[in-house]
Short mmCIF file of C-alpha atoms in Angstrom, two decimals:
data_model
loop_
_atom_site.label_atom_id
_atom_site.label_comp_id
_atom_site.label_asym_id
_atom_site.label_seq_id
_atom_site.Cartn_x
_atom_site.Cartn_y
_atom_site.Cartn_z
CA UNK A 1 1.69 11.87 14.38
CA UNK A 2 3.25 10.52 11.34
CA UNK A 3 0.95 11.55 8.93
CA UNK A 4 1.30 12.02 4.81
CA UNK A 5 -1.22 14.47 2.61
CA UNK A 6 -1.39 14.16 -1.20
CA UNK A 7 -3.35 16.58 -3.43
CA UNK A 8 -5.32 17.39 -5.21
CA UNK A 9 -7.36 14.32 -4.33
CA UNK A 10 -8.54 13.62 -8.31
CA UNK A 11 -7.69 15.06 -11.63
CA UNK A 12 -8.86 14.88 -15.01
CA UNK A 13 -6.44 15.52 -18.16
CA UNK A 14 -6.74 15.29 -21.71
CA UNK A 15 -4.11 12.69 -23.36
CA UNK A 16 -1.03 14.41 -24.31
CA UNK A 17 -0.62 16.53 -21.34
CA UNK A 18 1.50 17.13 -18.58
CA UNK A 19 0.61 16.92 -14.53
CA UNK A 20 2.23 17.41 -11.20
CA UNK A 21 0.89 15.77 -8.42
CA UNK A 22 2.15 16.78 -4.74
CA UNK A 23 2.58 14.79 -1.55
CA UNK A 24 3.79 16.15 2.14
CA UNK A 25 4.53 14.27 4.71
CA UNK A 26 5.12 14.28 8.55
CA UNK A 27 7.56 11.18 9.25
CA UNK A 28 9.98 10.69 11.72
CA UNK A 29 12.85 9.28 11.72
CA UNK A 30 12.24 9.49 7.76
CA UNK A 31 13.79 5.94 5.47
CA UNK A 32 12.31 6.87 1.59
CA UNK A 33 9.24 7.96 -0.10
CA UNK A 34 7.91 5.87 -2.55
CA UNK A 35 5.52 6.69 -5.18
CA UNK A 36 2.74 3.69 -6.32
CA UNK A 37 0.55 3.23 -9.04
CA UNK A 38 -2.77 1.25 -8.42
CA UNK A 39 -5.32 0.43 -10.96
CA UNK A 40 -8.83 -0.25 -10.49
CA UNK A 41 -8.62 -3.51 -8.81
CA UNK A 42 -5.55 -3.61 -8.83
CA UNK A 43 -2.78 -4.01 -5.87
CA UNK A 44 -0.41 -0.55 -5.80
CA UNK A 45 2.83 -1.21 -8.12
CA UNK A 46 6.31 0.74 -6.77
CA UNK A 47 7.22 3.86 -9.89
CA UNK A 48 9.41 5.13 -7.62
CA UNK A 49 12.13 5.51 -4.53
CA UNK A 50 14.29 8.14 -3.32
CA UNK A 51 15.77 8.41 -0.07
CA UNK A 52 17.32 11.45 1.81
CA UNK A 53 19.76 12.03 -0.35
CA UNK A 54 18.32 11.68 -3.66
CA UNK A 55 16.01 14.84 -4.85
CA UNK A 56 14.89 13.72 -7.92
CA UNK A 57 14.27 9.82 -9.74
CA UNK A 58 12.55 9.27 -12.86
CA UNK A 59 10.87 6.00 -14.62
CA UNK A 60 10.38 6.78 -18.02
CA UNK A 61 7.62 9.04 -18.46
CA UNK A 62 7.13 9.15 -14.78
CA UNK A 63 9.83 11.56 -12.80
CA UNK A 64 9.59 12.05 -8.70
CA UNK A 65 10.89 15.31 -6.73
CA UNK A 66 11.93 15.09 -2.82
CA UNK A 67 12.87 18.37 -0.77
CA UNK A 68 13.53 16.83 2.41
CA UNK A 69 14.18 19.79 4.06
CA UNK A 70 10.43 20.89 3.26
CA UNK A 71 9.02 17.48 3.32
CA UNK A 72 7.30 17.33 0.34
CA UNK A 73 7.54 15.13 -2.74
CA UNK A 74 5.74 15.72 -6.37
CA UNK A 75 5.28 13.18 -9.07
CA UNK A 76 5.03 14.83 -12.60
CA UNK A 77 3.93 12.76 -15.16
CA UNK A 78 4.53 13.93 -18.74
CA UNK A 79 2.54 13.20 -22.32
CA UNK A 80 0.10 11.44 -20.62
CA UNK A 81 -1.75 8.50 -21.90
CA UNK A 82 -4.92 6.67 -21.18
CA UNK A 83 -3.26 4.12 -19.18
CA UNK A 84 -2.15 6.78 -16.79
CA UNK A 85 -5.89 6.79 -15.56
CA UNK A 86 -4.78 4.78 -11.77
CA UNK A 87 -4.53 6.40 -7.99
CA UNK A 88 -0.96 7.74 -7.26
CA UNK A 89 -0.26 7.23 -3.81
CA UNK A 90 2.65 8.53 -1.95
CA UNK A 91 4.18 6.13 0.73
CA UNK A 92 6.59 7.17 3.45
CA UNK A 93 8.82 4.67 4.67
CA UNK A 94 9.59 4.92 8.82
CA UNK A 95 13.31 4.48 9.45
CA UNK A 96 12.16 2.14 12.16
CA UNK A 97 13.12 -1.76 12.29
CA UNK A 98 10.27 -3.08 10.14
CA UNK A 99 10.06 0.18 7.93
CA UNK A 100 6.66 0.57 8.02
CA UNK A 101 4.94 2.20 5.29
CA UNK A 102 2.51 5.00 5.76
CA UNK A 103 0.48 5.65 2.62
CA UNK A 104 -1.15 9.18 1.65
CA UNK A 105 -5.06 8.68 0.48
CA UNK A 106 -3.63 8.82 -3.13
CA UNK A 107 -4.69 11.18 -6.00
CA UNK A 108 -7.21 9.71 -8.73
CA UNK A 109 -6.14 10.60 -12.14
CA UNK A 110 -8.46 10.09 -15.14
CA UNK A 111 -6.84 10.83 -18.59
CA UNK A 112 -9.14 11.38 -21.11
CA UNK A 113 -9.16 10.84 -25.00
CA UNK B 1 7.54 -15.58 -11.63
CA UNK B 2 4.37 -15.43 -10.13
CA UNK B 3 3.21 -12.31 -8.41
CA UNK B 4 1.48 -11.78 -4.42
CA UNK B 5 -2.07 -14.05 -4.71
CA UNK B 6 -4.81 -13.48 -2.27
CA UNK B 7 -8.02 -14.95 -1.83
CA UNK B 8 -10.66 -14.66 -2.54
CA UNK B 9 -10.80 -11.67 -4.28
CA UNK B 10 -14.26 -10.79 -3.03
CA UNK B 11 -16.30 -11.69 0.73
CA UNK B 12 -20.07 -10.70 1.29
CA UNK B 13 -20.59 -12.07 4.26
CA UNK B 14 -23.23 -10.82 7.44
CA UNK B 15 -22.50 -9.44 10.59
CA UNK B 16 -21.18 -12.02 13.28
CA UNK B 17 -19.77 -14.13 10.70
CA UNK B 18 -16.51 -15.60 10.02
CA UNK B 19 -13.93 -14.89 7.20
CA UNK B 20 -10.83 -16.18 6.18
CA UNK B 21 -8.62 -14.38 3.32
CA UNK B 22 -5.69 -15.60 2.48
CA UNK B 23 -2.08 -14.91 1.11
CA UNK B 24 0.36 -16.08 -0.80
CA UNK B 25 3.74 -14.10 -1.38
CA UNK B 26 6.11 -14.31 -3.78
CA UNK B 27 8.13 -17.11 -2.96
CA UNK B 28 11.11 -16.77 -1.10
CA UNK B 29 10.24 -13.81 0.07
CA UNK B 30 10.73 -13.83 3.87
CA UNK B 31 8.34 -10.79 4.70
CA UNK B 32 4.75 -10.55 4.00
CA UNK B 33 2.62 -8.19 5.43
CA UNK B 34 -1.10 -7.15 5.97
CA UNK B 35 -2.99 -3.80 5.06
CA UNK B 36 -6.56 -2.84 4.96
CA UNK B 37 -8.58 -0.08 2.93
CA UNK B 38 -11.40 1.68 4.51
CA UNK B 39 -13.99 3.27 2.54
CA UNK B 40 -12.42 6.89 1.59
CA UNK B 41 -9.17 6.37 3.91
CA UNK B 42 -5.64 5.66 3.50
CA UNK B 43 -4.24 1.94 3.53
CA UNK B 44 -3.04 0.99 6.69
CA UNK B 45 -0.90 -1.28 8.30
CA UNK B 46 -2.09 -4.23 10.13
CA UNK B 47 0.66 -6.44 11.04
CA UNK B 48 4.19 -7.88 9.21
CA UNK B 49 5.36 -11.33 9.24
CA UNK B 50 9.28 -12.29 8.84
CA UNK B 51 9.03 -15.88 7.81
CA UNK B 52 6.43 -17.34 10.37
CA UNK B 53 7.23 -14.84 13.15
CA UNK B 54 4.86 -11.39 13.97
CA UNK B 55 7.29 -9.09 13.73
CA UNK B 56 5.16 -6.06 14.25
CA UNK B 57 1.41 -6.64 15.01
CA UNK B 58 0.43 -2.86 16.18
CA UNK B 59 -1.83 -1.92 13.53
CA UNK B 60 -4.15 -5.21 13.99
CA UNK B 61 -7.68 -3.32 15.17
CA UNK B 62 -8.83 -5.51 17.61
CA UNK B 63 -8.37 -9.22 18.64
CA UNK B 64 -11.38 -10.04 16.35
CA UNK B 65 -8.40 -10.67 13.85
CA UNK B 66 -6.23 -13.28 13.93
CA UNK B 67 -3.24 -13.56 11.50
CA UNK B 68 -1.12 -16.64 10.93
CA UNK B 69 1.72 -17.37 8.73
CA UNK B 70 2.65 -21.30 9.27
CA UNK B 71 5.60 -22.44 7.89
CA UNK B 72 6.47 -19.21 6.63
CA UNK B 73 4.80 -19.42 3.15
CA UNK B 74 1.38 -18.30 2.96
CA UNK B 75 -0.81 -16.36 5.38
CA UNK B 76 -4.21 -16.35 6.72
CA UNK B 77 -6.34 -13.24 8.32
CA UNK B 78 -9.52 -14.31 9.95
CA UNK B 79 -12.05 -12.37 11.25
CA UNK B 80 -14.58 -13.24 13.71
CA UNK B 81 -16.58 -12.05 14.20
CA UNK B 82 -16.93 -9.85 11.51
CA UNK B 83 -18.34 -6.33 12.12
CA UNK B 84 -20.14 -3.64 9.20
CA UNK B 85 -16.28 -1.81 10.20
CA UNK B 86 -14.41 -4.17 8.89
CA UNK B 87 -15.40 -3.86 5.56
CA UNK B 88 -12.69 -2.62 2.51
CA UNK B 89 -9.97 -4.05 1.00
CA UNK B 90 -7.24 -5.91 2.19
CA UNK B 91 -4.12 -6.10 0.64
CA UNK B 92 -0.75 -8.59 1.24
CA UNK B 93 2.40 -7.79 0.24
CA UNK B 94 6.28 -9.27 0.46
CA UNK B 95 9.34 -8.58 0.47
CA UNK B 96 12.55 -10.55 0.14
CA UNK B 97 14.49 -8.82 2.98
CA UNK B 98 13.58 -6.03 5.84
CA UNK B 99 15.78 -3.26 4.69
CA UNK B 100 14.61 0.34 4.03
CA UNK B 101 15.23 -0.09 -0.30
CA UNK B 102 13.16 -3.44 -0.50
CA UNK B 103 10.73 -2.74 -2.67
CA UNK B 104 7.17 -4.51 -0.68
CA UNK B 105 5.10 -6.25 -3.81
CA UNK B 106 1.60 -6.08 -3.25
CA UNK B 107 -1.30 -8.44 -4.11
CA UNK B 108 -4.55 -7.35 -5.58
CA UNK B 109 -6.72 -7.38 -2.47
CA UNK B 110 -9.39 -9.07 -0.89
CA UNK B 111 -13.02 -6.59 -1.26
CA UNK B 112 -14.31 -7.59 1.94
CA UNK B 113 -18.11 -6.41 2.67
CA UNK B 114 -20.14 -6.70 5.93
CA UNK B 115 -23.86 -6.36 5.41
#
């Protein structure tokens, strides 16, 4: 079953301070992982794509990891700021013909003054 | 350029009732596609329009929804009728082409709740 896990599920911070959050996944045939930023009512906004042969993409303060061999993926986000405070959700792409997306439940990051 | 639009943005409607939401992608983008929220769950896949064609319907729950996409601009879900499972969020998003890089651009969501 295709399936992908993120963790931990939330996470508090203090501004200023570094975090790694971690996504595996369990999809075959495997296109690109994706990681998206949503804010509280928000739709989720793309930070990120790498596909099988890319281990590592960054977007400013914002830099992605991908070990396909293990399957997992980590998002590391550094000198946080308040505006950090969203859901990071991982989404694996199938390498089917409509690439479907299959999104992990997302971890809830609040970053606090 | 103007982002994914849905509407409305919120539904409180009652059990056995009817509900429309609607979509509007980005335009020119041939691809639009459906997703729902569950309390507590992942977002999931519903269905995925390219232009006015279904081009993958397998994650639509039950025939209780009914997606259309005439013309191949904006789209309509309706639900009828509506059940206390079907309530969450449900999000639209397009893309310009059906290729593993395209980036899908998502809408803010319709909060749908079934009393």
């Amino acid at each position: 079953k295709n399936q992908v896990e993120q963790s931990p599920q939330s996470l508090i911070i203090l501004e200023g301070k570094n975090c790694t959050l971690q996504c595996n996944y369990t999809v075959s045939p495997f296109s690109n992982l994706r990681w998206y930023k949503q804010d509280t009512g928000r739709g989720p906004v793309s930070l990120t794509i790498m596909t099988f042969s890319e281990n590592t993409k960054s977007n400013g303060r914002y830099t992605a990891t991908l070990d396909a061999d293990t399957k997992q993926s980590s998002l590391h986000i550094t000198a946080s700021q308040l505006s950090d405070s969203a859901s990071y959700i991982c989404v694996v792409s199938e390498a089917s013909g409509t690439y479907k997306y299959i999104f992990g439940t997302g971890t809830r990051l609040k970053v606090l003054a | 350029e103007a982002g994914v639009t849905q509407f409305p943005s919120h539904s409180v409607i009652e059990k056995g009732q009817t509900v429309t939401l609607r979509c509007d992608p980005i335009s020119g983008h041939d691809n639009l596609y459906w997703y729902r929220r569950v309390m507590g769950k992942e977002i999931k896949f519903l269905l995925h329009f390219v232009k006015e064609s279904k081009q993958d319907e397998s994650g639509m729950p039950n025939n209780r929804f009914l997606a259309e996409r005439t013309g191949g601009t904006y789209s309509t879900l309706k639900v009828q009728p509506a059940e206390l499972e079907d309530s969450g969020v449900y999000f639209c998003a397009s893309s310009p082409r059906t290729s593993g890089r395209e980036t899908q651009y998502f809408g803010p969501g319709t909060r749908l709740l079934v009393l």
